[in-house]
């Protein structure tokens, strides 16, 4: 490639683009996709109807400030609507925070096993990413605090963690914040907050209300099941809200997304049913996989991280190939080579994947004819 044309920042060429969960097989066979932590319970019927209604107005730009959506969120969570910023998914807002508060010479801290957007965007702005090893699969508070320097500007905590499913209780979150310098912005990425059933968990609103260096981000992509519409939100101190509104793109949340998210937020009964469905099947699948001798991280999300043996023919790589041969796609992460991440599916899908893994762990080396 010629070096005489326009040149991007030199660090850009070292980036590895984000690779989403596999969604299809090369041979085009029908598959069951359990690789992307999507909610198979589905969105509220009211949200679907609202999205359809939006089609009548798609020649118009959406509300640039997501005013009605921000107030719908504020009403449900008892928040100040003026301190909410909406985005095209919560990763849009995470990206804006890194662009606003990091850059060359600055450091951003996150967990070694955490949301892959953190290191990607950190490196894209020329900042230095500091990956702290996890503790019991969640963020390590002491390790993070030890990593903080005068150059640290952001600490990201995905709580619960993706891809492990583990979480930090509220006391640990408060302990982390109380020991951070005032110049460090703590970002509590609560994408899976609606999944959590643990009583000692909080998403972060209290800290945002009490301090000027905490931001909480949320999404409609998981338990609200609006992943295809890309809607997220952040709750932040007024000064951070001002920054985000200065640098975000105008009309950054699409019209159908705003309509559907408002309706979804107002249908809390549907959300409650979705959470209960997820809790029931998450626990059921985990118990049966552990009975096979597999180590499965205790999860507060809508997925499970499964560890497979090192020895062939029972490795994660071989399990992944066996499942794909039988039409089931899980997430095989390169940085966790002994693991597969399994999204909770429908009852039928959950039972089928457990049956497949039961056959695999018993030594089966062929596809199930009934599923081929």
Short mmCIF file of C-alpha atoms in Angstrom, two decimals, residues 1-297:
data_model
loop_
_atom_site.label_atom_id
_atom_site.label_comp_id
_atom_site.label_asym_id
_atom_site.label_seq_id
_atom_site.Cartn_x
_atom_site.Cartn_y
_atom_site.Cartn_z
CA UNK A 1 0.00 0.00 0.00
CA UNK A 2 1.30 3.46 -0.91
CA UNK A 3 2.46 5.60 1.99
CA UNK A 4 2.08 8.87 0.07
CA UNK A 5 -1.67 9.29 0.68
CA UNK A 6 -3.58 10.32 3.80
CA UNK A 7 -2.23 8.69 6.96
CA UNK A 8 -4.27 7.62 9.97
CA UNK A 9 -2.87 7.71 13.48
CA UNK A 10 -0.06 5.14 13.63
CA UNK A 11 -1.66 3.19 16.47
CA UNK A 12 -4.81 2.48 14.43
CA UNK A 13 -3.11 -0.22 12.37
CA UNK A 14 -2.38 -2.22 15.52
CA UNK A 15 -6.08 -2.57 16.33
CA UNK A 16 -7.96 -5.83 15.92
CA UNK A 17 -11.53 -5.04 14.80
CA UNK A 18 -14.36 -6.22 17.03
CA UNK A 19 -15.63 -9.63 15.92
CA UNK A 20 -19.27 -10.34 16.89
CA UNK A 21 -20.52 -13.77 17.86
CA UNK A 22 -20.80 -16.19 14.96
CA UNK A 23 -24.32 -16.17 13.52
CA UNK A 24 -24.21 -18.66 10.65
CA UNK A 25 -22.35 -21.67 9.29
CA UNK A 26 -20.29 -21.64 6.12
CA UNK A 27 -22.48 -24.32 4.57
CA UNK A 28 -25.63 -22.25 5.01
CA UNK A 29 -27.42 -24.81 7.21
CA UNK A 30 -30.06 -23.52 9.64
CA UNK A 31 -28.57 -22.86 13.07
CA UNK A 32 -29.61 -22.01 16.60
CA UNK A 33 -27.65 -18.90 17.56
CA UNK A 34 -26.67 -18.87 21.23
CA UNK A 35 -23.56 -16.74 20.80
CA UNK A 36 -24.65 -13.12 21.29
CA UNK A 37 -26.54 -12.94 24.62
CA UNK A 38 -29.79 -11.98 22.91
CA UNK A 39 -33.06 -12.36 24.82
CA UNK A 40 -35.08 -15.17 23.30
CA UNK A 41 -38.02 -14.24 25.51
CA UNK A 42 -38.44 -11.39 23.08
CA UNK A 43 -39.50 -7.75 23.38
CA UNK A 44 -42.71 -6.47 24.85
CA UNK A 45 -45.61 -6.70 22.38
CA UNK A 46 -46.17 -3.02 23.10
CA UNK A 47 -42.59 -2.28 22.01
CA UNK A 48 -43.11 -4.18 18.76
CA UNK A 49 -46.30 -2.26 18.06
CA UNK A 50 -44.57 1.05 18.84
CA UNK A 51 -41.77 0.25 16.41
CA UNK A 52 -44.33 -0.50 13.72
CA UNK A 53 -46.10 2.77 14.44
CA UNK A 54 -42.81 4.61 14.00
CA UNK A 55 -42.74 3.47 10.38
CA UNK A 56 -45.39 6.07 9.59
CA UNK A 57 -42.95 8.82 10.54
CA UNK A 58 -39.58 7.55 9.31
CA UNK A 59 -39.31 10.37 6.80
CA UNK A 60 -38.77 12.59 9.86
CA UNK A 61 -35.66 12.93 11.98
CA UNK A 62 -36.03 11.50 15.48
CA UNK A 63 -36.03 13.72 18.56
CA UNK A 64 -32.38 14.71 18.79
CA UNK A 65 -32.44 14.79 22.58
CA UNK A 66 -34.54 11.64 23.11
CA UNK A 67 -36.70 13.76 25.41
CA UNK A 68 -39.66 11.38 25.80
CA UNK A 69 -37.39 8.37 26.20
CA UNK A 70 -35.27 10.05 28.85
CA UNK A 71 -38.39 10.91 30.83
CA UNK A 72 -39.75 7.37 30.49
CA UNK A 73 -36.47 6.02 31.90
CA UNK A 74 -36.46 8.62 34.66
CA UNK A 75 -40.02 7.78 35.67
CA UNK A 76 -39.29 4.06 36.07
CA UNK A 77 -35.96 4.47 37.87
CA UNK A 78 -36.78 7.67 39.83
CA UNK A 79 -33.93 9.58 38.20
CA UNK A 80 -33.36 13.11 36.99
CA UNK A 81 -34.15 13.08 33.26
CA UNK A 82 -31.74 15.97 32.67
CA UNK A 83 -28.88 13.73 33.76
CA UNK A 84 -29.70 10.97 31.26
CA UNK A 85 -28.06 10.76 27.83
CA UNK A 86 -29.28 8.24 25.26
CA UNK A 87 -27.17 6.60 22.60
CA UNK A 88 -27.09 3.99 19.86
CA UNK A 89 -26.59 1.20 22.35
CA UNK A 90 -24.59 1.61 25.54
CA UNK A 91 -21.36 0.93 23.64
CA UNK A 92 -21.97 4.23 21.83
CA UNK A 93 -21.86 6.00 25.18
CA UNK A 94 -18.83 4.01 26.38
CA UNK A 95 -17.04 5.08 23.21
CA UNK A 96 -17.96 8.72 23.77
CA UNK A 97 -16.62 8.59 27.33
CA UNK A 98 -13.28 7.25 26.15
CA UNK A 99 -13.06 9.86 23.40
CA UNK A 100 -13.84 12.61 25.91
CA UNK A 101 -11.59 11.57 28.77
CA UNK A 102 -8.73 9.53 27.28
CA UNK A 103 -6.04 9.95 24.65
CA UNK A 104 -2.26 9.74 24.18
CA UNK A 105 -0.50 9.74 27.54
CA UNK A 106 -3.64 8.71 29.42
CA UNK A 107 -4.48 5.32 30.92
CA UNK A 108 -7.76 3.41 30.99
CA UNK A 109 -8.24 0.48 33.39
CA UNK A 110 -10.53 -2.51 32.83
CA UNK A 111 -10.62 -6.22 33.64
CA UNK A 112 -8.50 -8.67 31.66
CA UNK A 113 -11.63 -10.68 30.94
CA UNK A 114 -14.16 -7.95 30.25
CA UNK A 115 -16.17 -6.27 27.51
CA UNK A 116 -14.01 -6.25 24.40
CA UNK A 117 -15.04 -2.72 23.42
CA UNK A 118 -12.97 -1.21 26.26
CA UNK A 119 -9.50 -2.09 24.92
CA UNK A 120 -10.56 -1.56 21.31
CA UNK A 121 -11.76 2.01 21.81
CA UNK A 122 -8.98 2.82 24.28
CA UNK A 123 -6.37 1.91 21.72
CA UNK A 124 -8.27 3.71 18.96
CA UNK A 125 -7.74 7.07 20.71
CA UNK A 126 -4.06 6.38 21.42
CA UNK A 127 -4.52 5.84 25.14
CA UNK A 128 -2.90 3.03 27.11
CA UNK A 129 -5.15 0.22 28.26
CA UNK A 130 -4.38 -1.48 31.59
CA UNK A 131 -5.95 -4.94 31.81
CA UNK A 132 -6.18 -6.13 35.43
CA UNK A 133 -6.60 -9.89 35.99
CA UNK A 134 -10.03 -10.91 37.24
CA UNK A 135 -10.65 -12.23 40.73
CA UNK A 136 -13.21 -15.02 41.00
CA UNK A 137 -14.18 -14.11 37.43
CA UNK A 138 -15.34 -10.60 38.42
CA UNK A 139 -13.35 -7.36 38.59
CA UNK A 140 -10.53 -7.33 41.16
CA UNK A 141 -11.00 -4.17 43.24
CA UNK A 142 -7.58 -4.30 44.88
CA UNK A 143 -5.85 -5.08 41.60
CA UNK A 144 -7.56 -2.12 39.94
CA UNK A 145 -6.64 0.24 42.76
CA UNK A 146 -3.02 -0.91 42.58
CA UNK A 147 -3.01 -0.12 38.84
CA UNK A 148 -4.18 3.48 39.25
CA UNK A 149 -1.57 6.16 38.47
CA UNK A 150 -1.59 9.91 37.95
CA UNK A 151 -2.23 9.19 34.26
CA UNK A 152 -5.38 7.12 34.89
CA UNK A 153 -8.52 8.89 33.68
CA UNK A 154 -11.10 6.10 33.40
CA UNK A 155 -11.92 2.83 35.17
CA UNK A 156 -14.48 0.57 33.50
CA UNK A 157 -16.35 -2.05 35.52
CA UNK A 158 -18.72 -4.26 33.56
CA UNK A 159 -20.92 -5.42 36.39
CA UNK A 160 -22.06 -8.12 35.86
CA UNK A 161 -19.06 -9.06 33.79
CA UNK A 162 -19.13 -10.01 30.13
CA UNK A 163 -17.98 -12.69 29.24
CA UNK A 164 -17.87 -14.35 32.67
CA UNK A 165 -21.29 -13.55 34.17
CA UNK A 166 -19.81 -12.85 37.62
CA UNK A 167 -20.53 -9.65 39.55
CA UNK A 168 -19.29 -7.39 42.34
CA UNK A 169 -21.61 -6.73 45.23
CA UNK A 170 -22.51 -3.18 46.16
CA UNK A 171 -20.09 -2.97 49.08
CA UNK A 172 -17.19 -3.80 46.75
CA UNK A 173 -18.30 -1.16 44.25
CA UNK A 174 -18.45 1.45 47.00
CA UNK A 175 -15.05 0.37 48.30
CA UNK A 176 -13.58 0.75 44.83
CA UNK A 177 -15.00 4.22 44.35
CA UNK A 178 -14.02 5.48 47.79
CA UNK A 179 -10.36 4.69 47.07
CA UNK A 180 -10.20 6.20 43.59
CA UNK A 181 -8.66 9.65 43.12
CA UNK A 182 -11.13 12.40 42.30
CA UNK A 183 -9.68 12.83 38.79
CA UNK A 184 -10.60 9.25 37.80
CA UNK A 185 -14.02 8.67 36.25
CA UNK A 186 -15.57 5.36 37.35
CA UNK A 187 -17.83 3.92 34.65
CA UNK A 188 -20.26 1.28 35.87
CA UNK A 189 -21.30 -0.63 32.77
CA UNK A 190 -24.56 -2.23 33.89
CA UNK A 191 -25.62 -3.70 30.55
CA UNK A 192 -26.89 -6.83 32.29
CA UNK A 193 -28.40 -5.12 35.34
CA UNK A 194 -31.92 -6.26 34.51
CA UNK A 195 -30.74 -9.89 34.56
CA UNK A 196 -29.47 -9.73 38.12
CA UNK A 197 -31.44 -11.44 40.88
CA UNK A 198 -28.76 -11.22 43.62
CA UNK A 199 -29.95 -9.10 46.54
CA UNK A 200 -26.56 -7.47 47.20
CA UNK A 201 -26.29 -5.93 43.73
CA UNK A 202 -26.93 -2.34 42.69
CA UNK A 203 -26.36 -0.86 39.26
CA UNK A 204 -24.91 2.45 40.40
CA UNK A 205 -27.52 5.23 40.52
CA UNK A 206 -26.74 6.05 44.16
CA UNK A 207 -23.08 6.76 43.47
CA UNK A 208 -23.92 8.88 40.43
CA UNK A 209 -26.26 10.98 42.56
CA UNK A 210 -23.68 11.40 45.32
CA UNK A 211 -20.46 12.04 43.40
CA UNK A 212 -19.23 13.86 40.31
CA UNK A 213 -16.88 11.11 39.04
CA UNK A 214 -19.27 8.16 38.49
CA UNK A 215 -21.26 7.26 35.36
CA UNK A 216 -23.69 4.36 34.95
CA UNK A 217 -24.50 2.96 31.51
CA UNK A 218 -27.46 0.73 30.60
CA UNK A 219 -28.93 -0.85 27.48
CA UNK A 220 -32.20 -2.01 25.94
CA UNK A 221 -30.34 -4.75 24.04
CA UNK A 222 -30.45 -7.47 26.68
CA UNK A 223 -33.53 -8.17 28.79
CA UNK A 224 -35.63 -5.61 26.91
CA UNK A 225 -34.73 -7.57 23.74
CA UNK A 226 -34.25 -4.54 21.46
CA UNK A 227 -30.72 -5.38 20.32
CA UNK A 228 -31.51 -4.74 16.67
CA UNK A 229 -32.65 -1.18 17.36
CA UNK A 230 -29.49 -0.10 19.24
CA UNK A 231 -30.73 1.91 22.21
CA UNK A 232 -28.76 2.60 25.37
CA UNK A 233 -28.52 5.25 28.04
CA UNK A 234 -26.18 6.74 30.61
CA UNK A 235 -26.89 8.39 33.95
CA UNK A 236 -24.16 10.85 34.82
CA UNK A 237 -23.23 14.01 36.71
CA UNK A 238 -24.36 17.21 35.01
CA UNK A 239 -20.83 18.11 33.90
CA UNK A 240 -20.38 14.72 32.20
CA UNK A 241 -23.81 14.98 30.58
CA UNK A 242 -22.77 18.32 29.15
CA UNK A 243 -19.62 16.76 27.66
CA UNK A 244 -21.49 13.81 26.17
CA UNK A 245 -24.11 16.06 24.59
CA UNK A 246 -21.37 18.19 23.03
CA UNK A 247 -19.67 15.26 21.27
CA UNK A 248 -22.46 12.79 20.52
CA UNK A 249 -23.89 12.66 17.02
CA UNK A 250 -27.20 14.49 16.47
CA UNK A 251 -30.24 12.23 16.14
CA UNK A 252 -28.14 9.36 17.52
CA UNK A 253 -31.10 7.19 18.56
CA UNK A 254 -33.30 6.14 15.64
CA UNK A 255 -37.02 6.88 15.61
CA UNK A 256 -38.23 3.23 15.87
CA UNK A 257 -35.70 2.72 18.65
CA UNK A 258 -37.05 5.62 20.68
CA UNK A 259 -40.67 4.55 20.19
CA UNK A 260 -39.97 0.92 21.08
CA UNK A 261 -37.77 1.70 24.08
CA UNK A 262 -40.40 4.00 25.58
CA UNK A 263 -43.04 1.28 25.26
CA UNK A 264 -40.67 -1.36 26.61
CA UNK A 265 -39.80 0.79 29.62
CA UNK A 266 -43.49 1.26 30.36
CA UNK A 267 -44.17 -2.50 30.22
CA UNK A 268 -42.41 -3.57 33.39
CA UNK A 269 -44.64 -6.64 33.71
CA UNK A 270 -43.12 -8.06 30.52
CA UNK A 271 -39.61 -7.29 31.79
CA UNK A 272 -40.37 -9.07 35.08
CA UNK A 273 -41.56 -12.17 33.20
CA UNK A 274 -38.44 -12.11 31.05
CA UNK A 275 -36.17 -11.88 34.09
CA UNK A 276 -37.93 -14.81 35.77
CA UNK A 277 -37.69 -16.93 32.61
CA UNK A 278 -33.98 -16.16 32.37
CA UNK A 279 -33.33 -16.93 36.05
CA UNK A 280 -35.16 -20.24 35.87
CA UNK A 281 -33.37 -21.53 32.77
CA UNK A 282 -29.98 -20.10 33.66
CA UNK A 283 -30.08 -22.07 36.90
CA UNK A 284 -31.45 -25.19 35.19
CA UNK A 285 -28.79 -25.26 32.47
CA UNK A 286 -25.95 -24.54 34.90
CA UNK A 287 -27.00 -27.35 37.26
CA UNK A 288 -27.13 -29.91 34.47
CA UNK A 289 -23.84 -28.89 32.91
CA UNK A 290 -22.10 -29.04 36.27
CA UNK A 291 -23.56 -32.53 36.75
CA UNK A 292 -21.60 -33.50 33.63
CA UNK A 293 -18.38 -32.50 35.39
CA UNK A 294 -18.08 -29.17 33.60
CA UNK A 295 -17.11 -26.05 35.54
CA UNK A 296 -19.70 -23.31 34.95
CA UNK A 297 -19.25 -19.82 36.38
#
